[in-house]
């Protein structure tokens, strides 16, 4: 095997941690542009290797997925937050949890949830007024929290609970912003950041516990609509429940599935809470961010906004949009893909090789950290012409087919691809149909600035002026 991959020189104490923390997005792009398919740098307690070739990403996520696992960075904050939920679990635990969750994300069930998504959207838009300015990130996050709770928890969430969730996202997100000094500070040390993080988790879990308490005893009741207000319940076939209990006509929202599994002794209360916290956070945040960046891009590209508005008008011409209308919104889908390319909410993934592997001609040692950066690959001139330019036409089938498969992977890939991909894309398109058929949103903020955490967030409010069409 070849020698060590090239990479930037770091300082003696923090390696390249300061450079990455100052601006992770510029750092990743500079490394990708300067050093080739495999880049080596030091972000803390272990060597990190960034892969910039889609072929290598595909090997790690798909072809050789069994050779890799989620890395342990020696920081148990993520474990404290998400525990052994789908995002973090491994091996048999992950396989069992994924198998349990899959019926809740079946395509037939997702399509039937369109009514829930639209009803919540219409309810929120009823509060909008022509000419007012809203922080669109907060608005769509409030909406997607309500949708994920209705669709996957089979429950309503109060406005006060939504406000509580949003307030606690700030200290949770701050804990995962890159900071090379964090490895020097134990999680048990009572710093202000650690105290706020622990308090936010406690509050978030109390919201989850309240929702679970409201649902206890309804997981077997066919009269309970797991899709929430206006939704269509999709249940298991009579006599053969899809979650393996053979109980028949049952609610198939994720919470009901997990409660039944707990009753069979297949889940602990801790397992259940881990999955619900994971679903609440991951299930609303990424879609809200995708919509935020899409509205921002449409505001800056009025011709594309007008084409999306025409599709939205067609989708809503005969009433609220449905899953069938979603399939006709071809240009809107291209706009969403281009937004996810330029501003991927999940901007990098990490894996750890279980044994020494060879990637890009280099030996990558067991236990090192592999960085698979959507941000770097999505914006690389190797795979995209004028990569900084917003161009939905690059998602026309002929152009798209000329790029490597993993030149675009906003939802990951392979066995651990995002289970909520179809849900998120349907939700985003239906919300766009409802909003863009009624309003134009004009961005009135500063140049967009970004910060990295578990996901990529704007570093400031995203004010949009609402104009009725």
Coordinates of C-alpha atoms in Angstrom, one line a residue:
X1 CA 0.0 0.0 0.0
X2 CA 1.0 3.6 -0.5
X3 CA 2.4 6.1 1.9
X4 CA 0.3 8.4 4.1
X5 CA -2.2 10.6 2.2
X6 CA -1.4 14.3 1.9
X7 CA -3.0 17.0 4.0
X8 CA -2.7 20.3 5.8
X9 CA -0.2 20.9 8.5
X10 CA -1.7 21.5 12.0
X11 CA -0.4 22.9 15.2
X12 CA 1.2 20.8 17.9
X13 CA -1.6 20.8 20.4
X14 CA -4.9 21.0 18.4
X15 CA -3.8 19.7 15.1
X16 CA -6.1 21.2 12.4
X17 CA -8.9 21.6 15.0
X18 CA -8.6 25.4 15.1
X19 CA -8.8 25.7 11.3
X20 CA -11.8 23.4 11.1
X21 CA -13.6 25.1 14.0
X22 CA -13.1 28.6 12.6
X23 CA -14.9 27.6 9.3
X24 CA -15.5 23.9 8.7
X25 CA -17.0 24.6 5.3
X26 CA -14.1 26.5 3.9
X27 CA -11.7 24.1 5.5
X28 CA -13.3 21.0 3.8
X29 CA -13.5 22.7 0.5
X30 CA -9.9 23.9 0.6
X31 CA -8.7 20.3 1.5
X32 CA -10.8 18.8 -1.3
X33 CA -9.4 21.3 -3.8
X34 CA -5.8 20.9 -2.7
X35 CA -5.1 17.3 -1.9
X36 CA -7.0 14.9 -4.0
X37 CA -9.2 11.8 -3.3
X38 CA -7.9 11.2 0.3
X39 CA -6.9 13.9 2.7
X40 CA -5.4 13.3 6.1
X41 CA -5.7 15.8 9.0
X42 CA -5.9 15.9 12.7
X43 CA -9.1 17.0 14.4
X44 CA -8.5 15.8 17.9
X45 CA -7.8 12.4 19.5
X46 CA -7.5 10.5 16.3
X47 CA -6.4 10.7 12.7
X48 CA -9.1 11.8 10.2
X49 CA -9.2 10.9 6.5
X50 CA -11.6 12.8 4.3
X51 CA -12.8 11.1 1.1
X52 CA -13.5 13.3 -1.9
X53 CA -14.2 10.8 -4.6
X54 CA -17.8 9.5 -4.9
X55 CA -16.5 6.0 -5.8
X56 CA -14.7 5.7 -2.4
X57 CA -17.8 7.0 -0.6
X58 CA -19.9 4.4 -2.3
X59 CA -17.4 1.6 -1.2
X60 CA -17.7 2.7 2.4
X61 CA -21.4 3.2 2.5
X62 CA -22.6 0.4 0.2
X63 CA -20.1 -2.1 -1.3
X64 CA -18.0 -2.7 1.9
X65 CA -20.5 -1.3 4.5
X66 CA -19.9 -4.3 6.8
X67 CA -16.2 -3.2 7.2
X68 CA -17.2 0.1 8.8
X69 CA -19.1 1.4 11.9
X70 CA -20.0 4.7 13.4
X71 CA -16.9 6.1 15.2
X72 CA -16.6 6.8 18.9
X73 CA -15.0 10.2 19.3
X74 CA -14.5 9.9 23.0
X75 CA -17.2 12.5 23.6
X76 CA -20.3 10.9 25.2
X77 CA -22.5 14.0 24.6
X78 CA -24.0 12.4 21.5
X79 CA -24.7 9.2 23.4
X80 CA -26.3 11.2 26.2
X81 CA -28.6 12.9 23.6
X82 CA -29.4 10.1 21.2
X83 CA -28.5 7.0 23.2
X84 CA -28.9 3.8 21.3
X85 CA -31.4 5.1 18.7
X86 CA -31.2 4.4 15.0
X87 CA -28.6 7.1 14.3
X88 CA -26.1 5.8 16.8
X89 CA -26.8 2.1 17.4
X90 CA -24.7 -0.7 15.8
X91 CA -24.9 -4.4 15.0
X92 CA -27.9 -6.4 16.2
X93 CA -29.3 -3.5 18.1
X94 CA -29.5 -1.4 15.0
X95 CA -30.9 -4.2 12.9
X96 CA -33.6 -4.9 15.4
X97 CA -34.6 -1.2 15.7
X98 CA -34.5 -0.6 11.9
X99 CA -36.7 -3.7 11.3
X100 CA -39.2 -2.4 13.9
X101 CA -39.3 1.1 12.5
X102 CA -39.6 0.1 8.8
X103 CA -43.4 -0.4 8.7
X104 CA -43.9 3.1 9.9
X105 CA -42.0 4.4 6.8
X106 CA -43.6 2.0 4.3
X107 CA -44.4 3.9 1.0
X108 CA -48.1 3.2 1.3
X109 CA -48.2 4.7 4.8
X110 CA -46.1 7.7 3.8
X111 CA -48.4 8.5 0.9
X112 CA -51.4 8.3 3.2
X113 CA -49.8 10.9 5.5
X114 CA -50.1 13.7 2.9
X115 CA -53.3 14.9 4.5
X116 CA -51.7 15.3 7.9
X117 CA -48.8 17.3 6.3
X118 CA -51.2 19.6 4.4
X119 CA -53.6 20.1 7.3
X120 CA -50.8 21.2 9.6
X121 CA -49.3 23.5 6.9
X122 CA -52.7 25.1 6.2
X123 CA -53.2 25.7 9.9
X124 CA -49.9 27.5 10.2
X125 CA -50.3 29.6 7.1
X126 CA -53.6 30.8 8.5
X127 CA -51.5 32.9 10.9
X128 CA -49.5 34.6 8.1
X129 CA -50.4 38.1 6.9
X130 CA -49.5 39.9 3.7
X131 CA -46.5 42.1 4.2
X132 CA -45.3 40.8 7.6
X133 CA -41.8 39.5 8.1
X134 CA -41.2 36.1 9.6
X135 CA -38.1 34.1 10.5
X136 CA -38.7 31.3 8.0
X137 CA -36.4 28.9 9.7
X138 CA -38.4 29.1 13.0
X139 CA -41.7 29.0 11.1
X140 CA -40.9 25.8 9.1
X141 CA -39.2 24.2 12.1
X142 CA -42.4 24.8 14.2
X143 CA -44.4 23.2 11.4
X144 CA -42.2 20.1 10.9
X145 CA -42.2 19.4 14.6
X146 CA -46.0 19.2 14.6
X147 CA -45.9 17.0 11.5
X148 CA -43.4 14.5 12.8
X149 CA -45.2 14.2 16.1
X150 CA -48.6 13.6 14.4
X151 CA -47.2 11.3 11.8
X152 CA -44.8 9.2 13.9
X153 CA -46.0 9.6 17.4
X154 CA -49.7 9.4 16.6
X155 CA -50.3 12.4 18.9
X156 CA -50.7 16.2 18.9
X157 CA -48.0 18.5 20.4
X158 CA -49.1 21.7 22.1
X159 CA -47.8 25.1 21.0
X160 CA -46.1 25.4 24.4
X161 CA -44.3 22.1 23.9
X162 CA -43.2 23.1 20.4
X163 CA -41.9 26.4 21.8
X164 CA -40.0 24.4 24.5
X165 CA -38.4 22.1 21.9
X166 CA -37.3 25.0 19.8
X167 CA -35.8 26.9 22.8
X168 CA -33.8 23.8 23.8
X169 CA -32.4 23.2 20.3
X170 CA -29.9 26.1 20.8
X171 CA -27.9 24.7 23.7
X172 CA -28.1 21.2 22.2
X173 CA -26.7 22.5 18.9
X174 CA -24.1 24.6 20.5
X175 CA -22.7 21.5 22.3
X176 CA -21.8 20.0 18.9
X177 CA -20.3 23.0 17.2
X178 CA -16.6 22.2 16.4
X179 CA -14.3 23.3 19.2
X180 CA -10.8 21.8 19.5
X181 CA -10.7 22.5 23.3
X182 CA -13.7 20.4 24.0
X183 CA -11.6 17.2 24.1
X184 CA -9.8 18.7 27.1
X185 CA -13.0 19.3 29.1
X186 CA -14.7 16.3 30.6
X187 CA -18.5 16.1 30.1
X188 CA -19.0 15.8 33.8
X189 CA -17.3 19.2 34.5
X190 CA -20.0 21.7 35.4
X191 CA -19.2 24.3 32.8
X192 CA -22.1 26.6 31.7
X193 CA -22.2 24.8 28.3
X194 CA -22.4 21.4 30.0
X195 CA -25.1 22.5 32.4
X196 CA -27.2 24.0 29.7
X197 CA -26.8 20.9 27.6
X198 CA -27.9 18.6 30.4
X199 CA -30.8 20.8 31.3
X200 CA -31.9 20.9 27.6
X201 CA -31.9 17.1 27.4
X202 CA -33.9 16.8 30.6
X203 CA -36.5 19.2 29.3
X204 CA -36.7 17.5 25.9
X205 CA -37.1 14.1 27.5
X206 CA -39.9 15.5 29.7
X207 CA -41.8 16.6 26.5
X208 CA -41.3 13.1 25.0
X209 CA -42.5 11.5 28.3
X210 CA -45.6 13.7 28.2
X211 CA -46.4 12.5 24.7
X212 CA -45.9 8.9 25.6
X213 CA -48.1 9.2 28.7
X214 CA -50.9 10.6 26.5
X215 CA -50.6 7.6 24.1
X216 CA -50.4 4.8 26.6
X217 CA -53.2 2.3 26.1
X218 CA -53.9 3.4 22.6
X219 CA -51.3 1.4 20.7
X220 CA -53.8 -1.4 20.3
X221 CA -56.9 0.7 19.6
X222 CA -57.9 0.7 16.0
X223 CA -60.2 3.7 16.6
X224 CA -57.1 5.8 17.3
X225 CA -55.8 7.6 14.1
X226 CA -52.0 7.3 14.2
X227 CA -51.7 9.9 11.5
X228 CA -53.1 12.6 13.7
X229 CA -55.7 15.2 12.7
X230 CA -56.8 14.9 9.1
X231 CA -54.5 12.0 8.5
X232 CA -55.2 8.5 7.2
X233 CA -54.3 5.6 9.4
X234 CA -52.4 2.9 7.6
X235 CA -52.6 -0.3 9.6
X236 CA -51.3 -3.8 9.4
X237 CA -53.2 -6.5 7.5
X238 CA -55.7 -8.3 9.7
X239 CA -54.1 -11.2 11.6
X240 CA -50.5 -10.3 10.6
X241 CA -49.3 -7.0 12.0
X242 CA -46.2 -5.7 10.1
X243 CA -44.3 -5.2 13.3
X244 CA -44.3 -8.9 13.8
X245 CA -46.9 -9.3 16.6
X246 CA -49.5 -10.9 14.4
X247 CA -52.2 -8.7 16.1
X248 CA -53.9 -7.5 13.0
X249 CA -55.6 -4.1 12.4
X250 CA -53.2 -1.9 14.4
X251 CA -52.0 1.7 14.4
X252 CA -48.6 1.8 12.6
X253 CA -47.1 5.1 13.8
X254 CA -43.7 4.6 15.2
X255 CA -44.7 5.1 18.8
X256 CA -47.4 2.5 18.7
X257 CA -45.0 0.0 17.1
X258 CA -42.4 0.6 19.8
X259 CA -45.0 0.4 22.6
X260 CA -46.2 -2.9 21.4
X261 CA -42.6 -4.1 21.1
X262 CA -42.0 -3.0 24.7
X263 CA -45.0 -4.9 25.8
X264 CA -43.5 -8.0 24.2
X265 CA -40.3 -7.4 26.1
X266 CA -38.3 -6.4 23.0
X267 CA -37.8 -2.7 24.1
X268 CA -37.0 -1.0 27.4
X269 CA -38.3 2.4 28.3
X270 CA -34.8 3.6 27.6
X271 CA -34.8 2.1 24.1
X272 CA -38.1 3.7 23.4
X273 CA -37.1 7.1 24.6
X274 CA -33.8 7.0 22.6
X275 CA -35.8 6.3 19.4
X276 CA -38.3 9.0 20.1
X277 CA -35.7 11.7 20.8
X278 CA -33.8 10.6 17.6
X279 CA -37.0 10.8 15.6
X280 CA -38.1 14.1 17.0
X281 CA -34.8 15.8 16.4
X282 CA -33.7 14.2 13.1
X283 CA -37.2 14.0 11.8
X284 CA -38.0 17.7 11.9
X285 CA -34.7 19.5 11.8
X286 CA -33.3 18.3 8.4
X287 CA -36.6 19.0 6.5
X288 CA -36.9 22.4 8.1
X289 CA -33.4 23.3 7.1
X290 CA -33.9 22.0 3.5
X291 CA -37.0 24.2 3.2
X292 CA -35.2 27.2 4.8
X293 CA -32.4 27.0 2.2
X294 CA -34.9 26.4 -0.6
X295 CA -36.9 29.5 0.2
X296 CA -33.7 31.5 0.4
X297 CA -32.6 30.3 -3.0
X298 CA -36.0 30.9 -4.6
X299 CA -36.0 34.4 -3.2
X300 CA -32.7 35.0 -5.0
X301 CA -33.8 33.4 -8.2
X302 CA -37.3 34.8 -9.2
X303 CA -37.5 32.8 -12.5
X304 CA -37.2 29.5 -10.6
X305 CA -39.6 30.8 -8.0
X306 CA -42.2 31.5 -10.6
X307 CA -41.9 28.0 -12.1
X308 CA -42.3 26.5 -8.7
X309 CA -45.3 28.7 -8.1
X310 CA -46.9 27.5 -11.4
X311 CA -46.4 23.9 -10.3
X312 CA -47.8 24.7 -6.9
X313 CA -50.9 26.3 -8.4
X314 CA -51.5 23.3 -10.5
X315 CA -51.1 21.0 -7.5
X316 CA -53.6 23.0 -5.5
X317 CA -56.1 23.9 -8.3
X318 CA -58.6 21.2 -7.3
X319 CA -58.1 21.3 -3.6
X320 CA -55.3 20.5 -1.1
X321 CA -52.2 18.8 -2.8
X322 CA -51.9 15.0 -2.5
X323 CA -49.1 12.4 -2.9
X324 CA -50.3 12.1 -6.5
X325 CA -49.7 15.8 -7.1
X326 CA -46.3 15.5 -5.6
X327 CA -45.3 13.1 -8.4
X328 CA -46.2 15.8 -11.0
X329 CA -44.0 18.5 -9.4
X330 CA -40.9 17.7 -11.5
X331 CA -39.3 21.2 -11.5
X332 CA -39.9 21.6 -7.7
X333 CA -38.1 18.3 -7.2
X334 CA -35.1 19.6 -9.1
X335 CA -35.1 22.8 -7.1
X336 CA -35.1 20.7 -3.9
X337 CA -32.2 18.6 -5.2
X338 CA -30.2 21.7 -6.0
X339 CA -30.9 23.1 -2.6
X340 CA -29.8 19.9 -1.0
X341 CA -26.7 20.0 -3.1
X342 CA -25.7 23.5 -2.3
X343 CA -26.8 23.4 1.4
X344 CA -27.0 19.8 2.6
X345 CA -28.4 19.9 6.2
X346 CA -26.3 16.9 7.0
X347 CA -23.0 18.2 5.6
X348 CA -20.6 15.4 6.6
X349 CA -20.8 11.7 7.7
X350 CA -18.3 9.8 9.7
X351 CA -17.3 6.1 9.6
X352 CA -14.6 4.1 11.3
X353 CA -12.9 1.1 9.7
X354 CA -13.1 -2.1 11.7
X355 CA -9.8 -3.2 10.2
X356 CA -7.1 -1.7 8.0
X357 CA -8.6 -0.8 4.6
X358 CA -7.3 0.6 1.3
X359 CA -9.0 3.6 -0.2
X360 CA -7.8 5.8 -3.0
X361 CA -4.5 3.9 -3.1
X362 CA -3.7 4.6 0.6
X363 CA -3.8 2.4 3.7
X364 CA -6.4 3.7 6.2
X365 CA -5.7 2.2 9.6
X366 CA -8.3 0.5 11.8
X367 CA -9.9 2.9 14.3
X368 CA -9.2 6.1 12.4
X369 CA -12.1 8.5 11.5
X370 CA -13.3 8.6 7.9
X371 CA -15.0 11.9 6.9
X372 CA -17.5 11.6 4.0
X373 CA -18.3 15.2 3.3
X374 CA -21.4 16.1 1.3
X375 CA -20.4 19.7 1.5
X376 CA -17.1 19.1 -0.2
X377 CA -18.3 16.7 -2.8
X378 CA -21.5 18.5 -3.7
X379 CA -19.6 21.7 -4.4
X380 CA -16.6 20.1 -6.2
X381 CA -15.9 21.3 -9.8
X382 CA -14.8 17.7 -10.5
X383 CA -18.4 16.6 -10.5
X384 CA -20.4 19.8 -11.2
X385 CA -20.0 22.6 -13.7
X386 CA -20.0 26.0 -12.0
X387 CA -20.6 24.3 -8.6
X388 CA -21.4 27.5 -6.7
X389 CA -24.2 28.4 -9.2
X390 CA -27.9 27.5 -8.5
X391 CA -28.9 25.5 -11.5
X392 CA -31.9 23.2 -11.2
X393 CA -31.4 22.0 -14.7
X394 CA -28.5 19.9 -13.6
X395 CA -31.1 17.5 -12.2
X396 CA -32.6 16.8 -15.6
X397 CA -32.2 13.0 -16.3
X398 CA -29.7 13.3 -19.0
X399 CA -27.3 15.6 -17.1
X400 CA -27.8 13.7 -13.8
X401 CA -26.9 10.4 -15.4
X402 CA -23.5 11.6 -16.3
X403 CA -22.4 12.1 -12.7
X404 CA -21.2 9.4 -10.3
X405 CA -24.0 8.0 -8.0
X406 CA -22.4 9.4 -4.8
X407 CA -21.6 12.8 -6.2
X408 CA -24.9 13.6 -4.4
X409 CA -25.8 11.9 -1.1
X410 CA -27.8 14.2 1.1
X411 CA -29.5 11.2 2.8
X412 CA -26.4 9.0 3.1
X413 CA -26.6 5.7 1.4
X414 CA -26.4 1.9 1.7
X415 CA -27.9 -0.1 4.5
X416 CA -27.9 3.0 6.8
X417 CA -29.4 5.4 4.4
X418 CA -31.9 7.8 6.1
X419 CA -35.1 5.9 6.8
X420 CA -37.1 9.1 6.6
X421 CA -36.0 10.1 3.1
X422 CA -39.3 9.5 1.3
X423 CA -41.2 11.1 4.2
X424 CA -39.0 14.2 4.2
X425 CA -39.2 14.7 0.4
X426 CA -43.0 14.4 0.3
X427 CA -43.4 16.7 3.2
X428 CA -41.1 19.3 1.7
X429 CA -42.9 19.3 -1.7
X430 CA -46.3 19.5 -0.1
X431 CA -45.3 22.4 2.1
X432 CA -43.8 24.2 -1.0
X433 CA -47.0 23.6 -2.9
X434 CA -49.1 25.1 -0.1
X435 CA -46.7 28.1 0.4
X436 CA -45.8 28.9 -3.1
X437 CA -49.3 28.7 -4.5
X438 CA -50.2 31.5 -2.1
X439 CA -47.1 33.6 -1.4
X440 CA -43.8 34.9 -2.6
X441 CA -41.2 35.0 0.2
X442 CA -38.5 37.8 -0.1
X443 CA -35.3 37.4 1.9
X444 CA -34.4 40.5 3.8
X445 CA -31.4 39.4 5.8
X446 CA -27.6 39.6 5.5
X447 CA -25.5 37.4 3.2
X448 CA -26.2 33.8 4.3
X449 CA -23.7 32.7 7.0
X450 CA -23.5 29.1 8.2
X451 CA -22.5 27.3 11.3
X452 CA -21.7 23.6 11.7
X453 CA -23.2 21.4 14.4
X454 CA -24.9 18.0 14.1
X455 CA -26.6 19.7 11.1
X456 CA -25.8 22.9 9.1
X457 CA -27.7 25.9 10.4
X458 CA -27.8 29.5 9.4
X459 CA -25.8 31.6 11.8
X460 CA -28.5 34.2 12.1
X461 CA -32.2 34.6 11.7
X462 CA -33.6 34.1 8.2
X463 CA -36.2 37.0 7.8
X464 CA -38.6 36.7 4.9
X465 CA -41.3 39.2 3.9
X466 CA -44.5 37.5 3.0
X467 CA -46.2 38.8 -0.2
X468 CA -49.6 37.4 -1.3
X469 CA -49.6 36.3 -5.0

